[in-house]
CSV table of N, CA and C in Angstrom, one decimal:
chain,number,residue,atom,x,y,z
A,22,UNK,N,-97.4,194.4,13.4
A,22,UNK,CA,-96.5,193.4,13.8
A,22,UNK,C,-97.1,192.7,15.0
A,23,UNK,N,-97.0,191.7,15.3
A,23,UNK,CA,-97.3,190.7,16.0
A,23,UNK,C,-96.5,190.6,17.5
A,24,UNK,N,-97.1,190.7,18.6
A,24,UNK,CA,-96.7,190.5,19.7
A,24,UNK,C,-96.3,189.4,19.9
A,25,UNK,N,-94.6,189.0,19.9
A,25,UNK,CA,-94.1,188.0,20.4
A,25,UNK,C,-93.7,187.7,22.0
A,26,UNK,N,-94.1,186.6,22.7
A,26,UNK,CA,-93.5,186.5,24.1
A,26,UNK,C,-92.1,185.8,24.4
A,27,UNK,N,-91.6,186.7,25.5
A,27,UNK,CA,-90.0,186.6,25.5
A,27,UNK,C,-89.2,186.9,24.0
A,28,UNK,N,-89.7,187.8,23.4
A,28,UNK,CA,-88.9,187.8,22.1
A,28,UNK,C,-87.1,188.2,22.1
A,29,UNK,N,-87.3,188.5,23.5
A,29,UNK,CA,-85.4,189.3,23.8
A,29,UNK,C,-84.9,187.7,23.8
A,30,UNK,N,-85.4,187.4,24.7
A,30,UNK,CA,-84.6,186.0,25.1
A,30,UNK,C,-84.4,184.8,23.7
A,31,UNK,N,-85.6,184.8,23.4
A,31,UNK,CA,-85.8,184.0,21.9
A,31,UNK,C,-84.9,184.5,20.9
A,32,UNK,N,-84.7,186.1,20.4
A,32,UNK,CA,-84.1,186.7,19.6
A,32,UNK,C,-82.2,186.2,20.5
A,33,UNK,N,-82.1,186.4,21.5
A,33,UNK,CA,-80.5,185.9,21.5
A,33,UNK,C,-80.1,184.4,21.5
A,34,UNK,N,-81.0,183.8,22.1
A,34,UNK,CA,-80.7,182.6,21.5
A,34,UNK,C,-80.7,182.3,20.2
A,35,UNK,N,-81.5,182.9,19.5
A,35,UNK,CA,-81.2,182.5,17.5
A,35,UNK,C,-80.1,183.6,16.8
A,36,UNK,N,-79.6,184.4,17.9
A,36,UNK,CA,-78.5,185.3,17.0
A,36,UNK,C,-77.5,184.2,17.4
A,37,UNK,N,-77.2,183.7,19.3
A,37,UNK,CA,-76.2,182.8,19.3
A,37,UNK,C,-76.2,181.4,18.2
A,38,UNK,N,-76.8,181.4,18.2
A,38,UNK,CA,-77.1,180.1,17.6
A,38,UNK,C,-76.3,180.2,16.1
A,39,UNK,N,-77.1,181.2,15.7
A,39,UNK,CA,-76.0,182.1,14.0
A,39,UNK,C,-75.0,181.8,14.3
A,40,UNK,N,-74.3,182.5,15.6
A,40,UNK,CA,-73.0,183.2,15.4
A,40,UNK,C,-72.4,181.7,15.4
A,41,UNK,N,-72.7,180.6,16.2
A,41,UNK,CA,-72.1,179.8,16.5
A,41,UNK,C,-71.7,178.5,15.4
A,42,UNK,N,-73.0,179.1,14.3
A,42,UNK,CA,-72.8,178.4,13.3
A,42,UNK,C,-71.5,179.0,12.4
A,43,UNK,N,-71.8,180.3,12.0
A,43,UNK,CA,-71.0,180.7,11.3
A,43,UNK,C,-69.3,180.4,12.1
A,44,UNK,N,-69.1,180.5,13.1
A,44,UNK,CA,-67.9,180.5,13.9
A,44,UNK,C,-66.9,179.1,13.3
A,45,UNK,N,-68.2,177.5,13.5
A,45,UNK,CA,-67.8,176.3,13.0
A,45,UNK,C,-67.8,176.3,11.6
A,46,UNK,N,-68.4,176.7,10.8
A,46,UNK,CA,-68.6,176.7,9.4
A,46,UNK,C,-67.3,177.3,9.0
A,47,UNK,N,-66.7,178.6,9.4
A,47,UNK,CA,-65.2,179.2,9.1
A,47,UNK,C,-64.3,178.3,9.1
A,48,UNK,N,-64.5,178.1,10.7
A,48,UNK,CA,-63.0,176.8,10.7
A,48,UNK,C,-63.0,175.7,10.1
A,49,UNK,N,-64.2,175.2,9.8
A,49,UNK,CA,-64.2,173.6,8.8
A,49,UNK,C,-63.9,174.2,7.5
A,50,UNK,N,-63.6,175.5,6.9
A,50,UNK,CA,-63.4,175.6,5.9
A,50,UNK,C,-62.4,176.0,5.7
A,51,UNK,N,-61.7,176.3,6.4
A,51,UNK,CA,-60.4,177.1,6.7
A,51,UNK,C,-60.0,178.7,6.8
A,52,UNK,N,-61.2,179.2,6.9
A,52,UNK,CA,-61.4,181.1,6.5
A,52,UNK,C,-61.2,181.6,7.9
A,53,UNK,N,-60.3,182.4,7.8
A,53,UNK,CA,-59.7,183.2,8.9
A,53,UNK,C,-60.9,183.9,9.3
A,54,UNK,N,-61.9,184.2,9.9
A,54,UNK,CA,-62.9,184.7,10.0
A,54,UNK,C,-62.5,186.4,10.6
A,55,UNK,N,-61.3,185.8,11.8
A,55,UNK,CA,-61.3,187.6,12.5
A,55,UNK,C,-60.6,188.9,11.0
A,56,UNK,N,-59.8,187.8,10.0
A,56,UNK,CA,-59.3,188.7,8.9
A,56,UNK,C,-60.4,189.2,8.0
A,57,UNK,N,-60.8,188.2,7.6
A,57,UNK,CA,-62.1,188.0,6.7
A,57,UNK,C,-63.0,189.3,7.5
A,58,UNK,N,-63.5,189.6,8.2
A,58,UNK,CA,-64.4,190.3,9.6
A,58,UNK,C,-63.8,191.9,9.2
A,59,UNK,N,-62.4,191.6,9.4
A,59,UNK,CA,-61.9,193.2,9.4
A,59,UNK,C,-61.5,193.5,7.7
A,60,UNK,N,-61.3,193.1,6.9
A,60,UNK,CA,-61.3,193.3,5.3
A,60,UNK,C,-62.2,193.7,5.1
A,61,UNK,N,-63.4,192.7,5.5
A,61,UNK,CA,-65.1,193.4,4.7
A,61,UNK,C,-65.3,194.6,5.1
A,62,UNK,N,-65.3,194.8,6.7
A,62,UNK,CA,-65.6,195.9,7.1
A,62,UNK,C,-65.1,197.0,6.6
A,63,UNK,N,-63.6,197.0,6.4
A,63,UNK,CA,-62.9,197.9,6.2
A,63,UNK,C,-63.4,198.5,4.6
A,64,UNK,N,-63.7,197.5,3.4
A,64,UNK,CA,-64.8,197.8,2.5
A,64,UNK,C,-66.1,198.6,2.4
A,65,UNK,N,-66.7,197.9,3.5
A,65,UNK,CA,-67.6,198.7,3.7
A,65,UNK,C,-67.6,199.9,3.9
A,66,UNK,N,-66.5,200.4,4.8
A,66,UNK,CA,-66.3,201.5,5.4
A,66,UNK,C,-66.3,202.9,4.3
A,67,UNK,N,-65.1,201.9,3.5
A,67,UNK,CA,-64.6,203.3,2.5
A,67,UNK,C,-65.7,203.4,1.5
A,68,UNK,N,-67.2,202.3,1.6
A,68,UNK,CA,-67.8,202.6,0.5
A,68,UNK,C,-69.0,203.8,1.1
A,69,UNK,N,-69.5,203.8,2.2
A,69,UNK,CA,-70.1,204.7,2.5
A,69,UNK,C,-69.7,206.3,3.3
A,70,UNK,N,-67.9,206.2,3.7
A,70,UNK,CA,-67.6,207.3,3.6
A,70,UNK,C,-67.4,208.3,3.1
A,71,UNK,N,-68.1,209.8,2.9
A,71,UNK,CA,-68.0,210.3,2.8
A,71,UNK,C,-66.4,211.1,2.1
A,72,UNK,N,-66.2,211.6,0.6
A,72,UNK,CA,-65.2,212.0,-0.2
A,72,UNK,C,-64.7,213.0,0.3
């Protein structure tokens, strides 16, 4: 792997950048994102929990 400089700083700037897309993309669409957020998860949850 390749030595990147400032990669902390570089890396949160393109997570914010994500989030901030996805954040606008929800509301122009009309998707409840904090429901949407806790549904999935909550799928998730029960698919890797343990029977």
């Amino acid at each position: 792997m390749r030595a990147i400089e400032h990669v902390e700083e570089r890396l949160e700037h393109e997570l914010a950048d994500v989030l901030w897309s996805v954040i606008v993309l929800a509301e122009r669409c009309g998707i409840d994102l904090e429901a949407a957020f806790v549904q999935t998860m909550g799928e998730l949850d029960a698919r890797i929990r343990p029977e």
